[in-house]
Structures are given as C-alpha cells and as structure tokens.
Short mmCIF file of C-alpha atoms in Angstrom, two decimals:
data_model
loop_
_atom_site.label_atom_id
_atom_site.label_comp_id
_atom_site.label_asym_id
_atom_site.label_seq_id
_atom_site.Cartn_x
_atom_site.Cartn_y
_atom_site.Cartn_z
CA MET W 1 33.46 14.79 68.18
CA ALA W 2 36.62 15.24 66.22
CA LEU W 3 37.18 13.68 62.82
CA ALA W 4 39.90 11.46 64.28
CA ASP W 5 37.42 9.92 66.74
CA ILE W 6 34.97 9.08 63.97
CA ALA W 7 37.76 7.50 61.95
CA ASP W 8 38.81 5.53 65.04
CA ILE W 9 35.32 4.14 65.53
CA LEU W 10 34.90 3.32 61.83
CA GLY W 11 38.29 1.61 61.88
CA LEU W 12 37.23 -0.57 64.81
CA VAL W 13 33.98 -1.45 63.04
CA PHE W 14 35.88 -2.57 59.93
CA ILE W 15 38.37 -4.59 62.01
CA PHE W 16 35.58 -6.41 63.85
CA LEU W 17 33.75 -7.01 60.57
CA GLY W 18 36.93 -8.61 59.22
CA ILE W 19 37.33 -10.77 62.33
CA ALA W 20 33.71 -11.94 62.07
CA THR W 21 34.18 -12.84 58.39
CA ILE W 22 37.27 -14.88 59.22
CA ILE W 23 35.53 -16.71 62.08
CA ILE W 24 32.52 -17.55 59.90
CA SER W 25 34.71 -18.86 57.10
CA ALA W 26 36.53 -21.01 59.66
CA ILE W 27 33.15 -22.50 60.60
CA GLY W 28 32.59 -23.09 56.89
CA LEU W 29 35.84 -25.04 56.71
CA PHE W 30 34.42 -27.58 59.16
CA LYS W 31 30.86 -27.58 57.88
CA LEU W 32 31.19 -27.82 54.11
CA PRO W 33 31.53 -31.26 52.53
CA ASP W 34 34.39 -31.08 50.02
CA LEU W 35 37.63 -29.38 49.02
CA TYR W 36 36.10 -27.06 46.42
CA LEU W 37 33.33 -25.74 48.64
CA ARG W 38 35.81 -25.24 51.46
CA ALA W 39 38.12 -23.33 49.15
CA SER W 40 35.15 -21.09 48.26
CA ALA W 41 34.41 -20.46 51.93
CA VAL W 42 38.03 -19.62 52.72
CA GLY W 43 37.86 -17.14 49.86
CA THR W 44 35.62 -14.93 51.98
CA SER W 45 38.20 -14.64 54.75
CA ALA W 46 41.19 -14.27 52.45
CA GLY W 47 39.41 -11.57 50.44
CA LEU W 48 36.90 -9.54 52.40
CA GLY W 49 38.21 -10.51 55.86
CA VAL W 50 41.81 -9.44 55.40
CA ALA W 51 40.87 -6.45 53.24
CA SER W 52 38.54 -5.00 55.84
CA ILE W 53 41.07 -5.49 58.66
CA VAL W 54 43.68 -3.61 56.60
CA LEU W 55 41.12 -0.90 55.84
CA GLY W 56 40.25 -0.62 59.52
CA ALA W 57 43.91 -0.30 60.50
CA LEU W 58 44.32 2.37 57.83
CA LEU W 59 41.40 4.40 59.19
CA MET W 60 42.78 4.24 62.71
CA ASP W 61 46.21 5.46 61.66
CA PHE W 62 45.69 7.45 58.49
CA SER W 63 48.53 9.01 56.49
CA GLY W 64 49.43 9.27 52.82
CA LEU W 65 52.16 6.67 53.12
CA ASN W 66 49.87 4.26 54.98
CA LEU W 67 47.24 4.69 52.27
CA ILE W 68 49.72 3.54 49.62
CA LYS W 69 50.83 0.62 51.79
CA ALA W 70 47.23 -0.46 52.43
CA VAL W 71 46.29 -0.35 48.73
CA ILE W 72 49.34 -2.44 47.81
CA ALA W 73 48.64 -4.89 50.64
CA ILE W 74 45.01 -5.39 49.63
CA ILE W 75 45.75 -5.87 45.91
CA ALA W 76 48.62 -8.28 46.58
CA GLN W 77 46.54 -10.24 49.08
CA LEU W 78 43.59 -10.58 46.69
CA LEU W 79 45.72 -11.69 43.75
CA THR W 80 47.80 -14.23 45.65
CA SER W 81 44.85 -15.73 47.51
CA ALA W 82 43.04 -16.28 44.20
CA VAL W 83 46.04 -17.98 42.62
CA GLY W 84 46.52 -20.10 45.75
CA SER W 85 42.91 -21.35 45.75
CA MET W 86 43.11 -22.25 42.06
CA ALA W 87 46.34 -24.18 42.58
CA ILE W 88 44.87 -26.09 45.53
CA ALA W 89 41.64 -26.88 43.66
CA ARG W 90 43.46 -28.12 40.57
CA ALA W 91 45.93 -30.20 42.58
CA GLY W 92 43.02 -31.71 44.49
CA TYR W 93 41.16 -32.64 41.33
CA LEU W 94 44.24 -34.22 39.76
CA ASN W 95 44.76 -36.22 42.94
CA ASN W 96 41.25 -37.72 42.96
CA ALA W 97 39.69 -35.47 45.57
CA LEU W 98 36.25 -35.97 44.07
CA PRO W 99 33.54 -33.36 44.57
CA ALA W 100 30.91 -34.19 47.20
CA PRO W 101 27.85 -36.17 46.00
CA ILE W 102 25.60 -33.07 46.14
CA THR W 103 27.62 -31.70 43.20
CA HIS W 104 24.97 -32.23 40.53
CA ILE W 105 26.97 -31.40 37.39
CA ASP W 106 30.63 -32.27 36.88
CA GLU W 107 31.81 -31.53 33.36
CA LEU W 108 35.46 -31.73 34.35
CA ALA W 109 34.93 -35.47 34.96
CA LEU W 110 35.00 -35.91 31.17
CA THR W 111 38.72 -35.25 31.29
CA ARG W 112 39.31 -38.12 33.70
CA ARG W 113 40.17 -41.57 32.48
CA GLU W 114 38.53 -43.39 35.36
CA VAL W 115 37.50 -42.78 38.91
CA SER W 116 39.98 -44.48 41.16
CA GLY W 117 41.28 -44.14 44.68
CA GLY W 118 39.58 -42.61 47.70
CA ARG W 119 38.76 -39.01 48.28
CA MET D 1 30.57 4.38 24.66
CA MET D 2 32.67 5.67 27.51
CA SER D 3 36.37 6.21 27.01
CA TRP D 4 38.81 3.58 28.19
CA PRO D 5 39.84 4.75 31.72
CA PHE D 6 36.20 5.33 32.65
CA ARG D 7 35.28 1.83 31.51
CA ILE D 8 37.94 0.43 33.87
CA ILE D 9 36.58 2.43 36.80
CA GLY D 10 33.03 1.37 35.93
CA PHE D 11 34.11 -2.26 35.85
CA LEU D 12 35.84 -1.94 39.23
CA PHE D 13 32.65 -0.59 40.80
CA TRP D 14 30.56 -3.35 39.25
CA TYR D 15 33.05 -5.95 40.45
CA ALA D 16 33.12 -4.51 43.98
CA LYS D 17 29.34 -4.83 44.12
CA GLU D 18 29.48 -8.45 42.93
CA PHE D 19 32.28 -9.17 45.40
CA ILE D 20 30.31 -7.88 48.37
CA THR D 21 27.01 -9.58 47.45
CA SER D 22 28.70 -12.93 46.85
CA ASN D 23 30.58 -12.63 50.13
CA TYR D 24 27.23 -12.07 51.79
CA THR D 25 25.56 -15.09 50.15
CA VAL D 26 28.42 -17.44 51.03
CA THR D 27 28.57 -16.19 54.63
CA ALA D 28 24.81 -16.62 54.95
CA GLU D 29 25.06 -20.15 53.56
CA VAL D 30 27.72 -21.12 56.12
CA LEU D 31 25.57 -19.80 58.96
CA ARG D 32 22.39 -21.52 57.72
CA LEU D 33 21.42 -24.77 59.41
CA SER D 34 22.38 -27.85 57.41
CA GLY D 35 18.75 -28.89 56.90
CA ARG D 36 17.90 -25.63 55.16
CA SER D 37 20.99 -25.49 52.98
CA ARG D 38 20.50 -23.92 49.54
CA MET D 39 23.80 -25.22 48.23
CA ARG D 40 23.73 -26.69 44.71
CA PRO D 41 27.40 -27.12 43.75
CA ALA D 42 28.40 -27.93 40.19
CA ILE D 43 31.47 -27.91 37.97
CA VAL D 44 30.62 -26.42 34.59
CA ALA D 45 32.63 -25.94 31.39
CA VAL D 46 32.14 -22.30 30.41
CA PRO D 47 33.07 -21.24 26.84
CA ALA D 48 35.29 -18.17 27.10
CA ALA D 49 36.09 -15.19 24.87
CA SER D 50 39.52 -14.42 26.34
CA ARG D 51 42.45 -14.53 23.94
CA SER D 52 45.70 -13.27 25.44
CA ASP D 53 47.46 -14.79 28.43
CA SER D 54 46.80 -11.75 30.60
CA GLU D 55 43.07 -11.97 29.86
CA TRP D 56 42.98 -15.65 30.82
CA THR D 57 44.89 -14.97 34.03
CA LEU D 58 42.75 -12.02 35.00
CA ILE D 59 39.38 -13.65 34.32
CA SER D 60 40.26 -16.81 36.24
CA ALA D 61 41.58 -14.78 39.18
CA LEU D 62 38.45 -12.59 39.18
CA ILE D 63 36.18 -15.65 39.13
CA THR D 64 38.07 -17.23 42.02
CA LEU D 65 38.06 -13.99 44.02
CA THR D 66 34.28 -13.81 44.16
CA PRO D 67 33.42 -16.36 46.84
CA GLY D 68 31.10 -19.07 45.63
CA THR D 69 32.76 -19.45 42.25
CA LEU D 70 36.16 -21.02 41.73
CA THR D 71 38.15 -21.62 38.55
CA ILE D 72 39.54 -25.14 38.73
CA THR D 73 41.35 -25.14 35.43
CA ILE D 74 41.27 -23.67 31.93
CA SER D 75 41.71 -25.18 28.51
CA LYS D 76 43.12 -22.60 26.16
CA GLU D 77 42.96 -24.86 23.13
CA HIS D 78 39.23 -25.52 23.65
CA LYS D 79 38.63 -22.01 25.01
CA ILE D 80 36.97 -23.27 28.15
CA LEU D 81 37.01 -22.21 31.79
CA TYR D 82 36.13 -25.02 34.20
CA VAL D 83 34.28 -23.24 36.98
CA HIS D 84 33.06 -24.66 40.26
CA GLY D 85 29.98 -22.84 41.50
CA MET D 86 28.36 -23.07 44.90
CA PHE D 87 24.81 -22.06 43.96
CA VAL D 88 24.03 -23.44 40.52
CA GLU D 89 20.40 -24.13 39.64
CA ASN D 90 21.26 -25.27 36.13
CA ARG D 91 24.14 -25.13 33.70
CA GLY D 92 22.93 -22.05 31.84
CA GLN D 93 22.69 -19.88 34.91
CA LEU D 94 26.36 -20.24 35.88
CA VAL D 95 27.49 -19.92 32.25
CA ALA D 96 25.53 -16.66 31.90
CA GLU D 97 26.95 -15.29 35.14
CA ILE D 98 30.56 -16.02 34.19
CA GLN D 99 30.15 -14.79 30.62
CA GLU D 100 28.63 -11.53 31.82
CA MET D 101 31.66 -10.96 34.04
CA GLU D 102 34.00 -11.83 31.20
CA ASP D 103 32.23 -9.52 28.74
CA ARG D 104 32.45 -6.64 31.19
CA MET D 105 36.09 -7.39 31.95
CA LEU D 106 37.09 -7.59 28.30
CA ARG D 107 35.28 -4.37 27.44
CA ALA D 108 37.11 -2.66 30.30
CA MET D 109 40.51 -4.14 29.50
CA ARG D 110 40.64 -3.76 25.75
CA ARG D 111 40.94 -0.33 24.17
CA ALA D 112 38.68 -1.56 21.39
CA PRO D 113 36.16 -4.29 22.29
CA GLY D 114 37.48 -6.57 19.56
CA ASP D 115 36.28 -10.12 19.15
CA LEU D 116 33.89 -11.31 21.86
CA THR D 117 32.78 -14.54 20.19
CA ARG D 118 32.83 -17.82 22.02
CA PRO D 119 32.76 -21.40 20.84
CA THR D 120 29.08 -22.35 20.68
CA GLU D 121 29.47 -26.11 21.01
CA LEU D 122 31.34 -27.87 23.73
CA PRO D 123 34.29 -29.78 22.30
CA VAL D 124 34.83 -33.48 22.82
CA VAL D 125 37.31 -33.64 25.65
CA ARG D 126 39.39 -36.71 26.25
CA PRO D 127 41.45 -37.70 29.30
CA MET D 128 44.79 -35.99 29.44
CA ASP D 129 47.01 -39.03 28.90
CA GLU D 130 44.96 -40.14 25.89
CA ALA D 131 45.05 -36.74 24.25
CA GLY D 132 48.76 -36.32 24.88
CA GLU D 133 50.25 -33.60 27.04
CA SER D 134 47.58 -30.99 26.56
CA ARG D 135 46.75 -29.25 29.73
#
C-alpha cells in the first residue's frame, strides 16, 4: 500500500470523526437546559469538529501550501469561535437569560441588581 | 527551567491534551441518558494573575476553547474571571483547574515568570449601575 493510500484513509477517518463530533454537539444543543451549557456543547463542534475536518482534508490532498492554509484556518477558527461564544454568553447574561436551576453556584448573580423578566 | 520557546511548545502540548480530554467528557455527557447525567454546572468567580490585555484575552479565549468551561466575563479592576463550568463538584475544584491553566499559560508567555500572585479574598461586587460604568 502506497503512502498516499494510507494518508487517504487517515484523512477519511478524521473527516468522519469531525462529522460525528458536529452531530453529537447538535444533539447537545437540543438536550442541554440553558444557554451556557449549550454554548459549551457547541464549542466541541466549532473546535474539534471543524479542526479535524480540515486536518482530514489536508491529509487527503497534502502539499506545503495546503499545510500553511490548514494551520491558518484552524487557528483562526479556534480564536473566532471562542470570542463568539464569550460574546453570546455575556449578552445572554446581561439580557436575563438565567442559568438553569441545576446550576448550583452563581457568583455572577452578585453583579445583578435584581432578577427580572423571563428567561 | 526550560528556555522560553520550549516552554511555549510544552504548554501547547499540555493544552492539546486538556482540549482532547475535555472534548471527550462533554461529548460523553451529551450522549449519556438524562437520568444518569453527571452535569453540575456553576458560575464561579476565579481570582486571576493576568496583568496585560493580551494575557487577559488569551486566558479567557483558552478557557472558552476547552469545552465544558466558558468565560462569561472578566473584571480587570477586581482581577476576576467569571467562569461557567459544566462539571463542578465544588467551588475550589474549578478555581484550581482554571488557575493551573493560567499559571502554565503565564509561565509560557512571559520571558520571566514575573508576578503570579492573585487576590486572596473575593471583593465585594455591586451591580453595574450602582457602581457606575465599571464593566
């Protein structure tokens, strides 16, 4: 078996791993009770899911230029998805999206004047 | 102590390991049946040792990137990171986890380790409109 075949198979494995991660985090979006937990679940697809699909595509079509592109794509994706989740979480908290009742400690609540409005 | 570039590489490997294990725990939690859920979410104020803007940005992005923990906001004047955790048994456990990551990050980022002290007591925090525009 040539090296290219092995890389092809590995690439497919990584791509399917990424797809599975994204599907599972989509299930998490429905299953989890509040905004913050859902944002955490989506983090798995935005981070590991996309990164392993890019890695798989790189393995299937490897070249020096593609390597550089893939590294830039993964770093940019990780940074922007983190900033996006933080912005969504903060906006949610400021707009009274209260954490689900199973949240047993909430020290950010000290910064709120009162609990008003729905969730 | 290792020289600076090696500390960065060491940190990246440590972070990659954390990233993969936390991805695994969150994925496993989503697939677990609701009755057997081990979720114990909490929002905790973590005292932080970061000083410069780039350190604050990087630590909050790194915390958010590991699934299961999420930085909601920071308070630079009180030196606090408000972190939402998915599996928190008690306050101390999440604080230790975050501070370990921050220690490792700061040692990797700074050429000299510098000042790694943190505020030991939690400050009295008042609602934003009472305290003026301090976000």
